[in-house]
Coordinates of N, CA and C in Angstrom, one line a residue:
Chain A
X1 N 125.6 84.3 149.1 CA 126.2 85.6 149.4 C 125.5 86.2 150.6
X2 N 126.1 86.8 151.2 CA 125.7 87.5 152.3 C 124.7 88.5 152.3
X3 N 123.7 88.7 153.3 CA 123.0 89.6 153.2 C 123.7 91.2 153.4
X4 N 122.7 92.2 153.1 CA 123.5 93.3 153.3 C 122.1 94.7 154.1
X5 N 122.7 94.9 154.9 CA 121.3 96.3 155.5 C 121.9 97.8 155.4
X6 N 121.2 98.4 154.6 CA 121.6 99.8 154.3 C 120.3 100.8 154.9
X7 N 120.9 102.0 155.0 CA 119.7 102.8 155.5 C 118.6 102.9 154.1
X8 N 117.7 102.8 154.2 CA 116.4 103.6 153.0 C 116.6 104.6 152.4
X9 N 117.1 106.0 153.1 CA 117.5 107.0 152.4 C 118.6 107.8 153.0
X10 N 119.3 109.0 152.4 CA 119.9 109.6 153.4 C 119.8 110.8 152.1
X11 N 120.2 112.5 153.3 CA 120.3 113.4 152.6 C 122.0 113.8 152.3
X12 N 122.1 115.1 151.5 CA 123.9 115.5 151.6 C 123.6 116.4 151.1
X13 N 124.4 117.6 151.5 CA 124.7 118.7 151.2 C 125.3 118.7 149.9
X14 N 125.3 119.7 148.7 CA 125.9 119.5 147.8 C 127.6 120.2 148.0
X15 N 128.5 119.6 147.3 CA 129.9 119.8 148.2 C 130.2 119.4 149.1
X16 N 129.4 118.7 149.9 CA 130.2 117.8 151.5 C 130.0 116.4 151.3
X17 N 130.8 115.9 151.7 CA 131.3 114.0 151.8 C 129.9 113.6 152.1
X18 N 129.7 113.0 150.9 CA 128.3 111.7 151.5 C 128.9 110.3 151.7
X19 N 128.6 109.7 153.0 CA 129.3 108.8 153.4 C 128.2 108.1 153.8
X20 N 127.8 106.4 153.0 CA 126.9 105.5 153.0 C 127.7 104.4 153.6
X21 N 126.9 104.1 154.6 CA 127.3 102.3 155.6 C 126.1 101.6 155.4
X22 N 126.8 100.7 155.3 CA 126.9 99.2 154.9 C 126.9 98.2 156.2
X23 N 126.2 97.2 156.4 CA 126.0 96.4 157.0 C 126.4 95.1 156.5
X24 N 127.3 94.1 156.7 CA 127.5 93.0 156.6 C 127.8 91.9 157.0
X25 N 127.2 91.6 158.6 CA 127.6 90.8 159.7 C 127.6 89.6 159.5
X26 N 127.4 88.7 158.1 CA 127.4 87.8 158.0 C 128.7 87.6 156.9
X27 N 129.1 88.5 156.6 CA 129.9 88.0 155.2 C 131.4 87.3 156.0
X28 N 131.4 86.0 154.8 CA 132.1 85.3 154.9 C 134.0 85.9 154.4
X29 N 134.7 85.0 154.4 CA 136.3 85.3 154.0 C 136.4 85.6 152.4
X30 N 135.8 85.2 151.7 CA 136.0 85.1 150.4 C 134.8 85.8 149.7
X31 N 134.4 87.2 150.2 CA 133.2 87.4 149.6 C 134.1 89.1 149.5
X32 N 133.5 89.3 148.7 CA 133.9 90.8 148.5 C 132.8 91.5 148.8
X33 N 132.9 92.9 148.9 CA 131.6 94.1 149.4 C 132.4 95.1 147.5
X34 N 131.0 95.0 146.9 CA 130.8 95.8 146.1 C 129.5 96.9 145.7
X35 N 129.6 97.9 145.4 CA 129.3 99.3 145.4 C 128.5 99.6 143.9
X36 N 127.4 99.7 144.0 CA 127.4 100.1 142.3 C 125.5 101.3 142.7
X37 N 125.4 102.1 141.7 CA 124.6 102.6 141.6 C 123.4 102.6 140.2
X38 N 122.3 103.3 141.0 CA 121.4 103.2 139.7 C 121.1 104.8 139.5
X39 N 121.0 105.3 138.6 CA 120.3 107.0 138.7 C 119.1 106.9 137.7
X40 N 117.9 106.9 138.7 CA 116.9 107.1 137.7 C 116.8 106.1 136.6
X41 N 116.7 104.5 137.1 CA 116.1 103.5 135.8 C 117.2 103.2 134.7
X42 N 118.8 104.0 135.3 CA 119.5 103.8 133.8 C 120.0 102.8 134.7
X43 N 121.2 102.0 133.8 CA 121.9 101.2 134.3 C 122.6 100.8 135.2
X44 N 122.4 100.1 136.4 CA 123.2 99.7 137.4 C 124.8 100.3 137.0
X45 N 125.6 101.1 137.6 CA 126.8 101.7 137.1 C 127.9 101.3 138.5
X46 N 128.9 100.5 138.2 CA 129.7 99.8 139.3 C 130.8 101.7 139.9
X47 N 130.8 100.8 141.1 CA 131.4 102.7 141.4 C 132.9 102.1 142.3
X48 N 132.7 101.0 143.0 CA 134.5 100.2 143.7 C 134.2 99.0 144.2
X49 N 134.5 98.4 144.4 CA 134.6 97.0 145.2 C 136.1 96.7 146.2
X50 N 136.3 95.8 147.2 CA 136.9 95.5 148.1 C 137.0 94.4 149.0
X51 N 137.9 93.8 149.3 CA 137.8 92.7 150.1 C 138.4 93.1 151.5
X52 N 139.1 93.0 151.7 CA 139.4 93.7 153.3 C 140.2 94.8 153.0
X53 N 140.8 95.7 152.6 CA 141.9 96.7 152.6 C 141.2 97.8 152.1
X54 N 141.1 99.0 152.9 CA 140.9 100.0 152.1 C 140.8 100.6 150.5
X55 N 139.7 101.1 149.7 CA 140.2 101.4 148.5 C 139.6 102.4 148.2
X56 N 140.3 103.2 147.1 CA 139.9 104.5 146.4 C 140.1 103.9 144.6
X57 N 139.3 105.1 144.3 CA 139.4 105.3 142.5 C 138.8 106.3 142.7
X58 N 139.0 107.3 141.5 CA 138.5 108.2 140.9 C 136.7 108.8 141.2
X59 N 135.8 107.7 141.6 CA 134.3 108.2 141.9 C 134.6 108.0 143.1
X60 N 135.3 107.0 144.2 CA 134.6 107.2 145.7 C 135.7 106.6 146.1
X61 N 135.3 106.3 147.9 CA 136.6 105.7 148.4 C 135.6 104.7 149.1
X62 N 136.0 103.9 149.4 CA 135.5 102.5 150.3 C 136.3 102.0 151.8
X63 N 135.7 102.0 153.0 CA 136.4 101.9 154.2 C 135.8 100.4 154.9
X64 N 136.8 99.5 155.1 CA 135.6 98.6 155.4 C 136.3 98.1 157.1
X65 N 135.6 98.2 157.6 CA 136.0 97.9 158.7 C 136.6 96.6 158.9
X66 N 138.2 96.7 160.2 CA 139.0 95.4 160.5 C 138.0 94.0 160.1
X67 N 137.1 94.2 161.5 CA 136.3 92.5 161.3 C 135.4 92.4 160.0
X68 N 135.4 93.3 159.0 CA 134.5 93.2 157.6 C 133.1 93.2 157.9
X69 N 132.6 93.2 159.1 CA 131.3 93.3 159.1 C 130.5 94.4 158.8
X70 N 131.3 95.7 158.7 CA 130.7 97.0 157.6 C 131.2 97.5 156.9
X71 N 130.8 98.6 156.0 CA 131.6 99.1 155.3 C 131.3 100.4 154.8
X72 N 131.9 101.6 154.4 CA 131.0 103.1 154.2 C 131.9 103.2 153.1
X73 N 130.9 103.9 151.5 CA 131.2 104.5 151.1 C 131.0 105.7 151.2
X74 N 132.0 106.5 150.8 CA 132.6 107.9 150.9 C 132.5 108.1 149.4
X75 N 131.6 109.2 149.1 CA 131.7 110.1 148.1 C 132.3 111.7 148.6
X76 N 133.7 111.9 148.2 CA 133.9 113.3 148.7 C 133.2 114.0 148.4
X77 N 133.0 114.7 147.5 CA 132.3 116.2 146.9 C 131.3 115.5 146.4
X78 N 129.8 115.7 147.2 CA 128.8 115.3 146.3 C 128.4 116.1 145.4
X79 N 127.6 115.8 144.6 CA 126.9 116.7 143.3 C 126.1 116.2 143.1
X80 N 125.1 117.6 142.5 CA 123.6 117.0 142.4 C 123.2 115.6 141.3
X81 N 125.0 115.6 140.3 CA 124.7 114.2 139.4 C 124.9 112.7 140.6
X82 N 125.3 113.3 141.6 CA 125.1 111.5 142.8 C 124.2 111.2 142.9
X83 N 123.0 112.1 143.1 CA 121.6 111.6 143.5 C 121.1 110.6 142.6
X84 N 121.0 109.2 143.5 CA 120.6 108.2 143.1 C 120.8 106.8 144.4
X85 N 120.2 105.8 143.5 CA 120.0 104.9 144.8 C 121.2 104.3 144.8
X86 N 121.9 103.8 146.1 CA 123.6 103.3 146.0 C 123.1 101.8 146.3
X87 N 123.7 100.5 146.1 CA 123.7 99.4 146.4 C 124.5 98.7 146.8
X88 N 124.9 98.0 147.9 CA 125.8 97.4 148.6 C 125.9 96.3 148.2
X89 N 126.7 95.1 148.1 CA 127.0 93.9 147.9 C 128.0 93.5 147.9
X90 N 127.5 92.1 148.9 CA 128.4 90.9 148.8 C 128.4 89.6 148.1
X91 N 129.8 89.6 147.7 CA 129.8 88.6 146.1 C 131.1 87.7 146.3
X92 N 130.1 86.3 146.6 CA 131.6 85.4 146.6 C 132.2 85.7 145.6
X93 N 133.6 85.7 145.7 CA 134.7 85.7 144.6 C 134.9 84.4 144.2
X94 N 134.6 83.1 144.8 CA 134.7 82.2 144.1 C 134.1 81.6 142.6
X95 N 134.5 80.6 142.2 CA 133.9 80.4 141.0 C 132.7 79.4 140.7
X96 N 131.7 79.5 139.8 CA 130.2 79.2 140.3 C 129.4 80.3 141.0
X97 N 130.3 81.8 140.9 CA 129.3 82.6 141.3 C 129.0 83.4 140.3
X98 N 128.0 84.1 140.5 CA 127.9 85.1 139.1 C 125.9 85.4 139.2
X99 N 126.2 85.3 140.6 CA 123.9 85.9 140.8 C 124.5 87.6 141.4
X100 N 124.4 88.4 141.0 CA 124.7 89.8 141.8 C 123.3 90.3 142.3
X101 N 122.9 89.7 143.9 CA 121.7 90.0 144.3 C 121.3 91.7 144.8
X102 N 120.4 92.4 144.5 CA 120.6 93.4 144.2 C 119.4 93.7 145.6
X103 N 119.8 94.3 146.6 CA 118.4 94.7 147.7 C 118.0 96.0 147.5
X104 N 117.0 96.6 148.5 CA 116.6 97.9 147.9 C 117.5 99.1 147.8
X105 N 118.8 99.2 148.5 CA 119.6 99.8 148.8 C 119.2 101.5 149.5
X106 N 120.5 102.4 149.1 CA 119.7 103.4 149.9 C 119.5 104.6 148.8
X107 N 118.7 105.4 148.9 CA 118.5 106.6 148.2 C 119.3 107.7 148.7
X108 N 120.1 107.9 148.0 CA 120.8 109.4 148.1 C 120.4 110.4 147.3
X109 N 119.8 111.2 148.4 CA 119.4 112.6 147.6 C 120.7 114.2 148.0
X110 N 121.1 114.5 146.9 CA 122.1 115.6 147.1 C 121.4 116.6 147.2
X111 N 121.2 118.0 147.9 CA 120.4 119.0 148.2 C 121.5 120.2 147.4
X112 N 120.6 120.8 146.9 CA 121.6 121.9 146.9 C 121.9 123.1 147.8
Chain B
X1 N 135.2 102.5 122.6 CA 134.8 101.0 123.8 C 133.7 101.6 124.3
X2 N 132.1 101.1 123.4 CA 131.0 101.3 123.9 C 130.6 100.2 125.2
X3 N 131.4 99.4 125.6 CA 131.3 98.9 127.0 C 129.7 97.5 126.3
X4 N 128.8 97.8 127.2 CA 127.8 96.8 126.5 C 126.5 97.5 126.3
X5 N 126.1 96.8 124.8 CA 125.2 97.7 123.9 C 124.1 97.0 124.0
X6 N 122.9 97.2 124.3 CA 121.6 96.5 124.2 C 120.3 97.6 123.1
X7 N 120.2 96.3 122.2 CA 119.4 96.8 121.6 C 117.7 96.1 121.1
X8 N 116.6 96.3 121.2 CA 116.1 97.3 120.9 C 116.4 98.6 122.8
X9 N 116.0 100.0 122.7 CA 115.8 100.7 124.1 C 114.2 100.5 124.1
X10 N 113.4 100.4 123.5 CA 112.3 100.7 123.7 C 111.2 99.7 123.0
X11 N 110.2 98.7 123.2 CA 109.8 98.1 122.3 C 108.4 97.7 122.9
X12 N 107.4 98.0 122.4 CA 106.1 97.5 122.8 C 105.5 96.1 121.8
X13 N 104.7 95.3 122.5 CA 104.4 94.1 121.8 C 103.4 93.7 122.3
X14 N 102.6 92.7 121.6 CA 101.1 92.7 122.5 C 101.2 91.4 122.7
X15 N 100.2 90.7 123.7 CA 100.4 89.3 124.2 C 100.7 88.4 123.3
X16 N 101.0 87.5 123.4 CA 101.5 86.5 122.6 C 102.3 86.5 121.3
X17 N 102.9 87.7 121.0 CA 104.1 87.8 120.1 C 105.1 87.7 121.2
X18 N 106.2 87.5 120.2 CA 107.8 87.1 120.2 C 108.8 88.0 119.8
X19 N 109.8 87.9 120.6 CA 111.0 89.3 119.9 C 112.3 88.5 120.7
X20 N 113.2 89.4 120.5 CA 114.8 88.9 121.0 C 115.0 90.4 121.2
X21 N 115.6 90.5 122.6 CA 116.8 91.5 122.4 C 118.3 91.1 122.7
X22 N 118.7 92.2 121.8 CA 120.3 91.5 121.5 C 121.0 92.5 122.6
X23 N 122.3 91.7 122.6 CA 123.3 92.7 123.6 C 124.0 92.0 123.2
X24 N 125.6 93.4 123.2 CA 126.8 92.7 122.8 C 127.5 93.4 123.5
X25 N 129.0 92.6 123.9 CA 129.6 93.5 124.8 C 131.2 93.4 123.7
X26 N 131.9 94.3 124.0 CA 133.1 94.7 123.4 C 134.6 94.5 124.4
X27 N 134.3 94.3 125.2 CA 135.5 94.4 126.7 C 136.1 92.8 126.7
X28 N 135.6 91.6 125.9 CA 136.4 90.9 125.8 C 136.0 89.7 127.3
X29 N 134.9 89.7 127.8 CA 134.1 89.4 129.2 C 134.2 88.1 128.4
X30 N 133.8 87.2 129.5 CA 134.1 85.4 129.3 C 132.2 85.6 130.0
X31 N 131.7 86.1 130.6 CA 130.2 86.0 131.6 C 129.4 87.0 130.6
X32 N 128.5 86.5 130.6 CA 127.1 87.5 130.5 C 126.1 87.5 130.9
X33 N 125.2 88.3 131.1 CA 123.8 88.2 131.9 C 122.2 89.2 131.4
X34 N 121.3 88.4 131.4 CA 120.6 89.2 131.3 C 119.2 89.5 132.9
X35 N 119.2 90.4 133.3 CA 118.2 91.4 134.0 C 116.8 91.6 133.6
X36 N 116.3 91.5 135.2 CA 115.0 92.4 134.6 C 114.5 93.1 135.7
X37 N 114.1 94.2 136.1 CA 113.6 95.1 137.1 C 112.5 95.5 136.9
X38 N 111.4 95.4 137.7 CA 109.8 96.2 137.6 C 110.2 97.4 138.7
X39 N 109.4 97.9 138.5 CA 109.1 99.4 138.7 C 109.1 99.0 140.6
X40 N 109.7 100.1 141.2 CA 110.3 100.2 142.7 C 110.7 98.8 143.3
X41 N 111.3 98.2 142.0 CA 111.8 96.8 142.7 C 113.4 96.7 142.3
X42 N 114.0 95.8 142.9 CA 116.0 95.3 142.8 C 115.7 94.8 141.1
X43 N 116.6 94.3 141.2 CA 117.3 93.5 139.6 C 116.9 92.4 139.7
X44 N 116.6 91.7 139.2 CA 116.7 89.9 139.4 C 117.2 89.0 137.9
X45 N 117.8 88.3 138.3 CA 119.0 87.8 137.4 C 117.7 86.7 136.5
X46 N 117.7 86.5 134.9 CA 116.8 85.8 134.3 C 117.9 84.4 134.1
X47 N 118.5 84.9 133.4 CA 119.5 83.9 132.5 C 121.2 84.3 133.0
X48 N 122.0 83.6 133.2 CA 123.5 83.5 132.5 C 124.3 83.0 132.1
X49 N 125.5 83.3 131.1 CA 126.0 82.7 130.5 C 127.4 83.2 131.4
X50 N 128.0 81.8 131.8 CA 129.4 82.0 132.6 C 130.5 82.3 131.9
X51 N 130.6 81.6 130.5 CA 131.0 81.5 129.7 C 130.9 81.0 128.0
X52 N 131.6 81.2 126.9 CA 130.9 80.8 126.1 C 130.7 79.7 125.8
X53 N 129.6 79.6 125.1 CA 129.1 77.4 125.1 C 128.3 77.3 125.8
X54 N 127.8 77.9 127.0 CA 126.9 77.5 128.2 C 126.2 78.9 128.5
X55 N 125.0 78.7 129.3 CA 124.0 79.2 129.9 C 123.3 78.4 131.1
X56 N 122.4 79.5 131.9 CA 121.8 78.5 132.8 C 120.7 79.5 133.5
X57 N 120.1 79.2 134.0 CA 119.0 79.7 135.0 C 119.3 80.4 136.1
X58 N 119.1 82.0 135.9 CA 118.7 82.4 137.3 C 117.9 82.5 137.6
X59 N 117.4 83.7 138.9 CA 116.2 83.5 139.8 C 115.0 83.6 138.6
X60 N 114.8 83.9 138.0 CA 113.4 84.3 137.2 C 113.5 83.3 135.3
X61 N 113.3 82.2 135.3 CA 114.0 81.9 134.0 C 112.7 81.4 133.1
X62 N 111.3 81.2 134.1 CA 110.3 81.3 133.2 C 110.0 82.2 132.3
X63 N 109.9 82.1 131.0 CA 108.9 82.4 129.6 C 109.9 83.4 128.7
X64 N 111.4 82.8 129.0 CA 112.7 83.4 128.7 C 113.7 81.8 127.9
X65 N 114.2 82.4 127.0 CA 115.1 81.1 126.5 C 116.4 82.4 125.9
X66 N 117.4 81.9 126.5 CA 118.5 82.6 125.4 C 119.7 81.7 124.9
X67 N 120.3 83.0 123.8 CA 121.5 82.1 123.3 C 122.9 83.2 123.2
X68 N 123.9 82.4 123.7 CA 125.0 82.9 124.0 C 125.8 82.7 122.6
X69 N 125.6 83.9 121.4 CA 126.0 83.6 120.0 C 127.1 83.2 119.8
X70 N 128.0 84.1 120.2 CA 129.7 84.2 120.7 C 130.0 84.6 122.0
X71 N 131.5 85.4 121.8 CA 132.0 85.5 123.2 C 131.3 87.1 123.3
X72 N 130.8 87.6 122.3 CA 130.6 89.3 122.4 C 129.1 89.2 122.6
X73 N 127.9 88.5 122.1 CA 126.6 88.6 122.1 C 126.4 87.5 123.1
X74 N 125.1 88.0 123.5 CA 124.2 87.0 124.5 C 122.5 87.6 124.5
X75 N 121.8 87.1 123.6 CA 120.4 87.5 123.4 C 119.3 86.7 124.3
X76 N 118.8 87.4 124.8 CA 117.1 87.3 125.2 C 115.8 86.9 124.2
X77 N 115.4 85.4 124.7 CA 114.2 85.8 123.8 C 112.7 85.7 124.8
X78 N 111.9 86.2 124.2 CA 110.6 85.7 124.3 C 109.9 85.4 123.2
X79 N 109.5 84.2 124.1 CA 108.5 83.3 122.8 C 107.0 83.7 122.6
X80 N 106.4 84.1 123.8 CA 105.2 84.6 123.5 C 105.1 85.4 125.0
X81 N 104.8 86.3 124.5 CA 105.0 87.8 125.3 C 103.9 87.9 126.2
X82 N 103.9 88.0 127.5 CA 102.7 87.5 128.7 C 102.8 89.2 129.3
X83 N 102.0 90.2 129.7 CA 101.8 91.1 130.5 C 102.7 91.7 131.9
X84 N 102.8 90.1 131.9 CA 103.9 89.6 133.2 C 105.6 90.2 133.1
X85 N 105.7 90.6 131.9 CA 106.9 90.5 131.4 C 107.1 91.8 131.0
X86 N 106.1 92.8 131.0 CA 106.7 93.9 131.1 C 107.6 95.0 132.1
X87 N 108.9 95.2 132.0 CA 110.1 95.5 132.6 C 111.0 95.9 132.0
X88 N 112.2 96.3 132.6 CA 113.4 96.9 132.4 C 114.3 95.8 132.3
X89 N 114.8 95.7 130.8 CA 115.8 94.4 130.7 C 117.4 94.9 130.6
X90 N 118.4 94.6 131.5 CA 119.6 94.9 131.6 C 120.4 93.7 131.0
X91 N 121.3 93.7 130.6 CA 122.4 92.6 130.0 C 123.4 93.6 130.6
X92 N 124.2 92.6 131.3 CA 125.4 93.0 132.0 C 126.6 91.9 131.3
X93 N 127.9 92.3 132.0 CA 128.8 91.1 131.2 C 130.4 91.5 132.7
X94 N 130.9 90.4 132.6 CA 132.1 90.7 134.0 C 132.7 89.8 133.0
X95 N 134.2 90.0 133.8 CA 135.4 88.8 134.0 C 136.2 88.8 135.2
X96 N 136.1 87.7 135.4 CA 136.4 87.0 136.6 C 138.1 87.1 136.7
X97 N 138.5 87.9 137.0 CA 139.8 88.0 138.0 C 140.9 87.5 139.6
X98 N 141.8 88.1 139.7 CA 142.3 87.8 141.1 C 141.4 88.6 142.1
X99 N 141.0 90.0 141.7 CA 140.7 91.1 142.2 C 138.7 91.0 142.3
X100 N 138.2 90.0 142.3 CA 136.7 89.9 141.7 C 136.5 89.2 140.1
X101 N 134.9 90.1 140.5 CA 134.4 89.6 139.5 C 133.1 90.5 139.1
X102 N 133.8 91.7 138.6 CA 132.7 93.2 139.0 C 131.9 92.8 137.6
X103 N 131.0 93.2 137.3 CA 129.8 93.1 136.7 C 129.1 94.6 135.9
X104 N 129.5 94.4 134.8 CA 129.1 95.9 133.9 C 127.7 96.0 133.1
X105 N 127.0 96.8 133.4 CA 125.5 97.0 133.0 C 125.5 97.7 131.9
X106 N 124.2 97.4 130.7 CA 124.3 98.3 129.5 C 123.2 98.8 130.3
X107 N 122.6 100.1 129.1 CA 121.3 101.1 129.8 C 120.3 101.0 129.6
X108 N 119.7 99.5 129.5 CA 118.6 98.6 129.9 C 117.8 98.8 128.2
X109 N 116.5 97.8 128.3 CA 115.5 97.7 127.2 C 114.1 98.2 127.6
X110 N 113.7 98.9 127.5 CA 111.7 99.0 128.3 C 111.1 98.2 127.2
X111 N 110.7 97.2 127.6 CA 109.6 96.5 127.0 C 108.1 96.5 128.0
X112 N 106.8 97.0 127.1 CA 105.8 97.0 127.6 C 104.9 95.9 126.7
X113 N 104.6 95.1 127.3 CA 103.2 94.4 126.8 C 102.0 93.9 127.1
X114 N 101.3 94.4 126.2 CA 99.8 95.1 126.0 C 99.2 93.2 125.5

């Protein structure tokens, strides 16, 4: 799977778009860019995933750029329940995969 | 749909005892997995099961043996509990679709051993 470089931390206003990028200059055609969070030691909690096409659901939206080499998630309205660390990944979609390598990702702290 | 349930949350044990923790998932997942995280560190994969009948080795599979009961449980054991091994144990569980192969986390086990 591809590696992934995210910032260490970033801050956000509470009520304004927090928007996290994503680095993935290596990712191949068949790898997806997936999104998941931790808050404080609880469980990794998946937030969207994407292969090249734009997507939204209900927690965020995901933009990944034409050549797929980055990608930002967009939290519209942050809240002080976002604060937590976001993690980026790339995950072959093919079969025989199933390691979800987890890097330090970034720390999002929402301010009030 | 409690999603995936890991039980014990909390368990202290002293070197060289034994325990299992169990997880069961409810969503009907063909994969399972079990985690473990130390403190200001990522996840790292111990064990998984792809599907039912099988298991295999992830990155960390020393002083760990599990068993994939059915399609809904997949338990962790240790056989003799080393210091080394105190951490945050996750059991996750996915299925593999057109769309991916997203990966769902229960809200982990703290095991400390003394």
């Amino acid at each position: 799977d591809a590696k992934t470089t995210q910032p260490t931390s970033m801050d956000c206003a509470e009520g304004r778009a927090a928007n996290l990028p994503c680095n993935h200059s290596t990712i191949s055609g068949n790898e997806y860019v997936y999104w998941y969070r931790q808050i404080h030691s609880q469980g990794p909690q998946y937030i969207i995933h994407g292969l090249k096409n734009n997507e939204t659901n209900e927690m965020a939206s995901l933009i990944i750029t034409e050549d797929r080499k980055s990608s930002t998630l967009i939290l519209p309205h942050a809240t002080l329940r976002d604060t937590a660390v976001y993690y980026c990944i790339a995950l072959f979609s093919g079969a025989g995969s199933y390691q979800l390598t987890f890097g330090k990702g970034t720390k999002l702290s929402v301010i009030p | 749909n409690a999603g995936v349930t890991q039980t014990p949350k909390f368990q202290v044990l002293k070197t060289g005892q034994s325990m299992t923790l169990q997880c069961a998932q409810d969503m009907n997942h063909n994969s399972m997995y079990w985690y473990r995280q130390d403190p200001g560190m990522g996840l790292r994969l111990i064990y998984y099961s792809a599907s039912e009948g099988t298991t295999d080795k992830g990155e960390v599979p020393n002083g760990y043996n599990v068993s994939r009961l059915n399609k809904r449980e997949f338990s962790l054991r240790l056989e003799s509990a080393a210091p080394s091994q105190t951490s945050v144990y996750f059991c996750a569980s996915s299925l593999r679709t057109d769309s991916g192969n997203t990966i769902y986390f229960g809200e982990g086990s703290w095991l400390t051993v003394v």
